[in-house]
mmCIF file of C-alpha atoms in Angstrom:
data_model
loop_
_atom_site.group_PDB
_atom_site.id
_atom_site.type_symbol
_atom_site.label_atom_id
_atom_site.label_comp_id
_atom_site.label_asym_id
_atom_site.label_seq_id
_atom_site.Cartn_x
_atom_site.Cartn_y
_atom_site.Cartn_z
ATOM 1 C CA UNK A 218 174.948 168.436 102.382
ATOM 2 C CA UNK A 219 175.720 164.891 101.505
ATOM 3 C CA UNK A 220 172.475 163.309 100.807
ATOM 4 C CA UNK A 221 172.469 162.213 97.265
ATOM 5 C CA UNK A 222 169.024 162.036 95.328
ATOM 6 C CA UNK A 223 167.877 161.248 91.610
ATOM 7 C CA UNK A 224 164.812 163.417 91.927
ATOM 8 C CA UNK A 225 163.046 165.925 94.150
ATOM 9 C CA UNK A 226 161.996 164.562 97.630
ATOM 10 C CA UNK A 227 160.098 165.681 100.117
ATOM 11 C CA UNK A 228 162.365 167.264 102.852
ATOM 12 C CA UNK A 229 161.553 167.830 106.538
ATOM 13 C CA UNK A 230 161.172 171.905 106.927
ATOM 14 C CA UNK A 231 163.023 171.725 109.770
ATOM 15 C CA UNK A 232 166.122 170.378 107.676
ATOM 16 C CA UNK A 233 165.719 172.907 105.267
ATOM 17 C CA UNK A 234 167.791 176.206 105.207
ATOM 18 C CA UNK A 235 167.083 179.836 104.095
ATOM 19 C CA UNK A 236 170.428 180.353 102.592
ATOM 20 C CA UNK A 237 173.120 177.697 101.595
ATOM 21 C CA UNK A 238 176.771 178.870 100.702
ATOM 22 C CA UNK A 239 178.825 176.992 98.667
ATOM 23 C CA UNK A 240 182.838 177.961 98.816
ATOM 24 C CA UNK A 241 184.878 174.771 97.746
ATOM 25 C CA UNK A 242 186.992 174.340 94.788
ATOM 26 C CA UNK A 243 186.666 176.542 91.750
ATOM 27 C CA UNK A 244 184.503 175.238 88.768
ATOM 28 C CA UNK A 245 187.763 175.097 86.427
ATOM 29 C CA UNK A 246 190.051 173.425 89.224
ATOM 30 C CA UNK A 247 191.634 169.921 87.399
ATOM 31 C CA UNK A 248 190.046 167.521 90.242
ATOM 32 C CA UNK A 249 187.427 165.135 89.855
ATOM 33 C CA UNK A 250 185.691 166.488 92.990
ATOM 34 C CA UNK A 251 185.251 170.074 91.273
ATOM 35 C CA UNK A 252 183.257 168.294 88.598
ATOM 36 C CA UNK A 253 180.726 166.644 91.145
ATOM 37 C CA UNK A 254 180.275 170.082 93.120
ATOM 38 C CA UNK A 255 179.435 171.965 89.949
ATOM 39 C CA UNK A 256 177.658 169.061 87.498
ATOM 40 C CA UNK A 257 176.564 166.203 89.567
ATOM 41 C CA UNK A 258 172.649 166.083 89.280
ATOM 42 C CA UNK A 259 171.975 164.403 92.535
ATOM 43 C CA UNK A 260 174.054 166.877 94.394
ATOM 44 C CA UNK A 261 173.043 170.109 92.669
ATOM 45 C CA UNK A 262 169.287 168.707 93.224
ATOM 46 C CA UNK A 263 170.231 168.069 96.920
ATOM 47 C CA UNK A 264 171.104 172.039 97.206
ATOM 48 C CA UNK A 265 167.500 172.822 95.916
ATOM 49 C CA UNK A 266 165.692 170.332 97.934
ATOM 50 C CA UNK A 267 167.593 171.788 101.377
ATOM 51 C CA UNK A 268 166.377 175.272 100.912
ATOM 52 C CA UNK A 269 163.075 176.519 101.884
ATOM 53 C CA UNK A 270 160.412 177.633 99.577
ATOM 54 C CA UNK A 271 162.088 181.145 99.326
ATOM 55 C CA UNK A 272 165.577 180.180 99.887
ATOM 56 C CA UNK A 273 168.780 181.445 98.407
ATOM 57 C CA UNK A 274 171.954 179.513 97.027
ATOM 58 C CA UNK A 275 175.298 181.323 97.369
ATOM 59 C CA UNK A 276 178.058 179.707 94.957
ATOM 60 C CA UNK A 277 181.681 180.976 94.327
ATOM 61 C CA UNK A 278 182.118 180.351 90.664
ATOM 62 C CA UNK A 279 185.540 181.127 90.018
ATOM 63 C CA UNK A 280 187.564 184.002 88.232
ATOM 64 C CA UNK A 281 185.788 186.501 86.236
ATOM 65 C CA UNK A 282 185.041 186.219 82.455
ATOM 66 C CA UNK A 283 186.983 188.741 80.261
ATOM 67 C CA UNK A 284 185.443 190.429 77.278
ATOM 68 C CA UNK A 285 187.210 188.293 74.539
ATOM 69 C CA UNK A 286 186.678 184.881 76.622
ATOM 70 C CA UNK A 287 184.839 182.119 74.621
ATOM 71 C CA UNK A 288 181.721 181.056 76.023
ATOM 72 C CA UNK A 289 181.998 179.307 79.405
ATOM 73 C CA UNK A 290 180.664 175.859 77.628
ATOM 74 C CA UNK A 291 183.348 175.985 75.220
ATOM 75 C CA UNK A 292 186.149 177.037 77.460
ATOM 76 C CA UNK A 293 187.904 176.159 81.001
ATOM 77 C CA UNK A 294 184.726 177.156 82.922
ATOM 78 C CA UNK A 295 182.300 174.628 81.462
ATOM 79 C CA UNK A 296 181.633 173.277 84.783
ATOM 80 C CA UNK A 297 180.235 176.580 85.483
ATOM 81 C CA UNK A 298 178.072 176.907 82.349
ATOM 82 C CA UNK A 299 176.537 173.512 83.238
ATOM 83 C CA UNK A 300 175.874 174.432 86.919
ATOM 84 C CA UNK A 301 174.066 177.435 85.899
ATOM 85 C CA UNK A 302 171.871 175.383 83.121
ATOM 86 C CA UNK A 303 171.306 172.682 86.109
ATOM 87 C CA UNK A 304 170.107 175.254 88.387
ATOM 88 C CA UNK A 305 167.721 176.863 85.848
ATOM 89 C CA UNK A 306 166.287 173.258 85.119
ATOM 90 C CA UNK A 307 165.921 172.293 88.633
ATOM 91 C CA UNK A 308 163.667 174.887 89.293
ATOM 92 C CA UNK A 309 165.473 178.152 90.458
ATOM 93 C CA UNK A 310 163.522 181.469 89.303
ATOM 94 C CA UNK A 311 166.486 183.916 89.131
ATOM 95 C CA UNK A 312 170.166 183.725 88.890
ATOM 96 C CA UNK A 313 172.708 186.116 89.069
ATOM 97 C CA UNK A 314 176.534 186.475 88.978
ATOM 98 C CA UNK A 315 178.793 189.447 90.573
ATOM 99 C CA UNK A 316 182.214 190.358 90.328
ATOM 100 C CA UNK A 317 184.371 190.825 93.671
ATOM 101 C CA UNK A 318 187.627 192.670 92.919
ATOM 102 C CA UNK A 319 188.735 192.479 96.747
ATOM 103 C CA UNK A 320 189.098 188.805 96.974
ATOM 104 C CA UNK A 321 193.293 188.997 96.757
ATOM 105 C CA UNK A 322 193.315 186.226 93.778
ATOM 106 C CA UNK A 323 195.219 188.541 91.380
ATOM 107 C CA UNK A 324 191.749 188.905 89.535
ATOM 108 C CA UNK A 325 188.444 189.742 90.321
ATOM 109 C CA UNK A 326 186.184 186.664 91.494
ATOM 110 C CA UNK A 327 182.664 185.799 90.783
ATOM 111 C CA UNK A 328 179.582 184.450 93.123
ATOM 112 C CA UNK A 329 176.502 183.170 91.906
ATOM 113 C CA UNK A 330 173.348 184.073 93.623
ATOM 114 C CA UNK A 331 170.221 181.952 92.733
ATOM 115 C CA UNK A 332 166.788 182.479 93.948
ATOM 116 C CA UNK A 333 164.260 179.592 94.416
ATOM 117 C CA UNK A 334 161.292 182.206 94.748
ATOM 118 C CA UNK A 335 161.255 185.175 92.019
ATOM 119 C CA UNK A 336 159.768 187.649 94.599
ATOM 120 C CA UNK A 337 162.786 187.200 96.988
ATOM 121 C CA UNK A 338 165.155 188.832 94.404
ATOM 122 C CA UNK A 339 163.333 192.124 95.274
ATOM 123 C CA UNK A 340 165.920 192.973 98.108
ATOM 124 C CA UNK A 341 168.584 192.035 95.570
ATOM 125 C CA UNK A 342 167.390 195.162 93.608
ATOM 126 C CA UNK A 343 167.257 197.577 96.547
ATOM 127 C CA UNK A 344 168.525 201.178 96.159
ATOM 128 C CA UNK A 345 172.067 201.984 97.625
ATOM 129 C CA UNK A 346 170.171 204.193 100.469
ATOM 130 C CA UNK A 347 167.861 201.081 101.467
ATOM 131 C CA UNK A 348 171.140 198.935 101.816
ATOM 132 C CA UNK A 349 173.146 201.509 103.825
ATOM 133 C CA UNK A 350 169.853 202.003 106.218
ATOM 134 C CA UNK A 351 169.951 198.020 106.767
ATOM 135 C CA UNK A 352 173.414 198.186 107.576
ATOM 136 C CA UNK A 353 173.195 200.747 109.949
ATOM 137 C CA UNK A 354 170.708 199.018 111.704
ATOM 138 C CA UNK A 355 172.249 195.563 111.563
ATOM 139 C CA UNK A 356 176.086 195.898 111.583
ATOM 140 C CA UNK A 357 178.147 196.941 114.762
ATOM 141 C CA UNK A 358 180.070 200.111 114.666
ATOM 142 C CA UNK A 359 184.015 199.763 115.779
ATOM 143 C CA UNK A 360 185.067 201.532 118.788
ATOM 144 C CA UNK A 361 186.032 204.809 116.597
ATOM 145 C CA UNK A 362 182.227 204.682 115.663
ATOM 146 C CA UNK A 363 183.275 203.469 112.055
ATOM 147 C CA UNK A 364 181.509 200.833 109.998
ATOM 148 C CA UNK A 365 182.973 197.576 110.543
ATOM 149 C CA UNK A 366 182.867 196.373 106.877
ATOM 150 C CA UNK A 367 185.890 197.078 104.835
ATOM 151 C CA UNK A 368 184.606 196.303 101.313
ATOM 152 C CA UNK A 369 180.849 196.851 101.496
ATOM 153 C CA UNK A 370 178.176 199.339 101.331
ATOM 154 C CA UNK A 371 175.181 200.742 99.357
ATOM 155 C CA UNK A 372 177.133 201.595 96.692
ATOM 156 C CA UNK A 373 178.991 198.321 96.243
ATOM 157 C CA UNK A 374 175.740 196.358 96.455
ATOM 158 C CA UNK A 375 174.598 198.357 93.807
ATOM 159 C CA UNK A 376 177.667 197.571 91.538
ATOM 160 C CA UNK A 377 176.687 193.893 92.139
ATOM 161 C CA UNK A 378 173.384 194.213 90.760
ATOM 162 C CA UNK A 379 174.710 195.234 87.229
ATOM 163 C CA UNK A 380 176.808 192.113 85.586
ATOM 164 C CA UNK A 381 179.706 192.975 83.704
ATOM 165 C CA UNK A 382 179.803 193.292 79.828
ATOM 166 C CA UNK A 383 182.208 190.554 79.821
ATOM 167 C CA UNK A 384 179.610 188.406 81.226
ATOM 168 C CA UNK A 385 177.121 189.384 78.833
ATOM 169 C CA UNK A 386 179.313 188.941 75.674
ATOM 170 C CA UNK A 387 180.528 185.586 77.465
ATOM 171 C CA UNK A 388 176.605 184.693 77.784
ATOM 172 C CA UNK A 389 175.923 185.608 73.672
ATOM 173 C CA UNK A 390 178.871 183.434 72.621
ATOM 174 C CA UNK A 391 176.740 180.360 73.214
ATOM 175 C CA UNK A 392 176.331 177.830 70.475
ATOM 176 C CA UNK A 393 172.668 178.320 70.588
ATOM 177 C CA UNK A 394 172.671 181.935 71.072
ATOM 178 C CA UNK A 395 169.714 183.223 73.293
ATOM 179 C CA UNK A 396 167.025 185.318 71.710
ATOM 180 C CA UNK A 397 167.852 188.249 73.734
ATOM 181 C CA UNK A 398 171.310 188.361 72.462
ATOM 182 C CA UNK A 399 170.099 189.603 69.113
ATOM 183 C CA UNK A 400 171.284 193.199 68.331
ATOM 184 C CA UNK A 401 167.916 194.839 67.919
ATOM 185 C CA UNK A 402 166.866 193.674 71.331
ATOM 186 C CA UNK A 403 170.580 194.322 73.094
ATOM 187 C CA UNK A 404 170.708 197.877 71.623
ATOM 188 C CA UNK A 405 167.384 198.980 71.581
ATOM 189 C CA UNK A 406 164.758 198.783 68.768
ATOM 190 C CA UNK A 407 161.520 198.653 71.214
ATOM 191 C CA UNK A 408 161.422 194.895 70.666
ATOM 192 C CA UNK A 409 159.458 192.803 73.412
ATOM 193 C CA UNK A 410 162.070 190.703 75.324
ATOM 194 C CA UNK A 411 161.987 186.735 75.571
ATOM 195 C CA UNK A 412 164.328 185.925 78.350
ATOM 196 C CA UNK A 413 165.618 182.279 77.595
ATOM 197 C CA UNK A 414 166.431 181.495 81.362
ATOM 198 C CA UNK A 415 166.593 182.319 84.728
ATOM 199 C CA UNK A 416 170.062 183.688 84.126
ATOM 200 C CA UNK A 417 170.179 186.554 81.750
ATOM 201 C CA UNK A 418 172.936 188.880 82.149
ATOM 202 C CA UNK A 419 171.715 190.808 78.901
ATOM 203 C CA UNK A 420 168.071 191.423 80.405
ATOM 204 C CA UNK A 421 169.911 192.373 83.798
ATOM 205 C CA UNK A 422 171.973 194.892 81.988
ATOM 206 C CA UNK A 423 169.552 196.446 79.454
ATOM 207 C CA UNK A 424 165.955 195.970 81.062
ATOM 208 C CA UNK A 425 166.317 195.142 84.846
#
């Protein structure tokens, strides 16, 4: 997508996509274009505008956090933090990050999924059995009658639904600590949960 916009514009539905995948530079790459990809308001807005009303944005967002890392906003992944906040402000209703260890980069890598319509994420939370059923209907088998997928099945999808503890702690290390990071909420005191944004690994780990 090459257009640059200063505000939401009316895009012809024929030019919109159900899914957009962005897999270019890592957010922590020391390159000016990396900053544009993850923090430029015009570019990020154009991603939103290029999606249908129930569209999904998929973005690779670099190496997974470790449990003792500072908040992204204070470390080398500041661009990742900025993009998540921009996606929330632009209007994405539900944002998730999952880890994939089979990327052969020497460490688990992460992918961000952003839903424009909160109802669309229902398929994200399907059971392992439901995912397996879909795969059996849609994925061709090999000549030996085995699945052609090496690293994906229903159990893998189930693991994607739960963000790691490291991302929860990273989220709660923010300078302006989200309300749901209070210990009485995270560790169960029957408190009502007020989710701060469309991205909340605390909510996903404890209440989703």
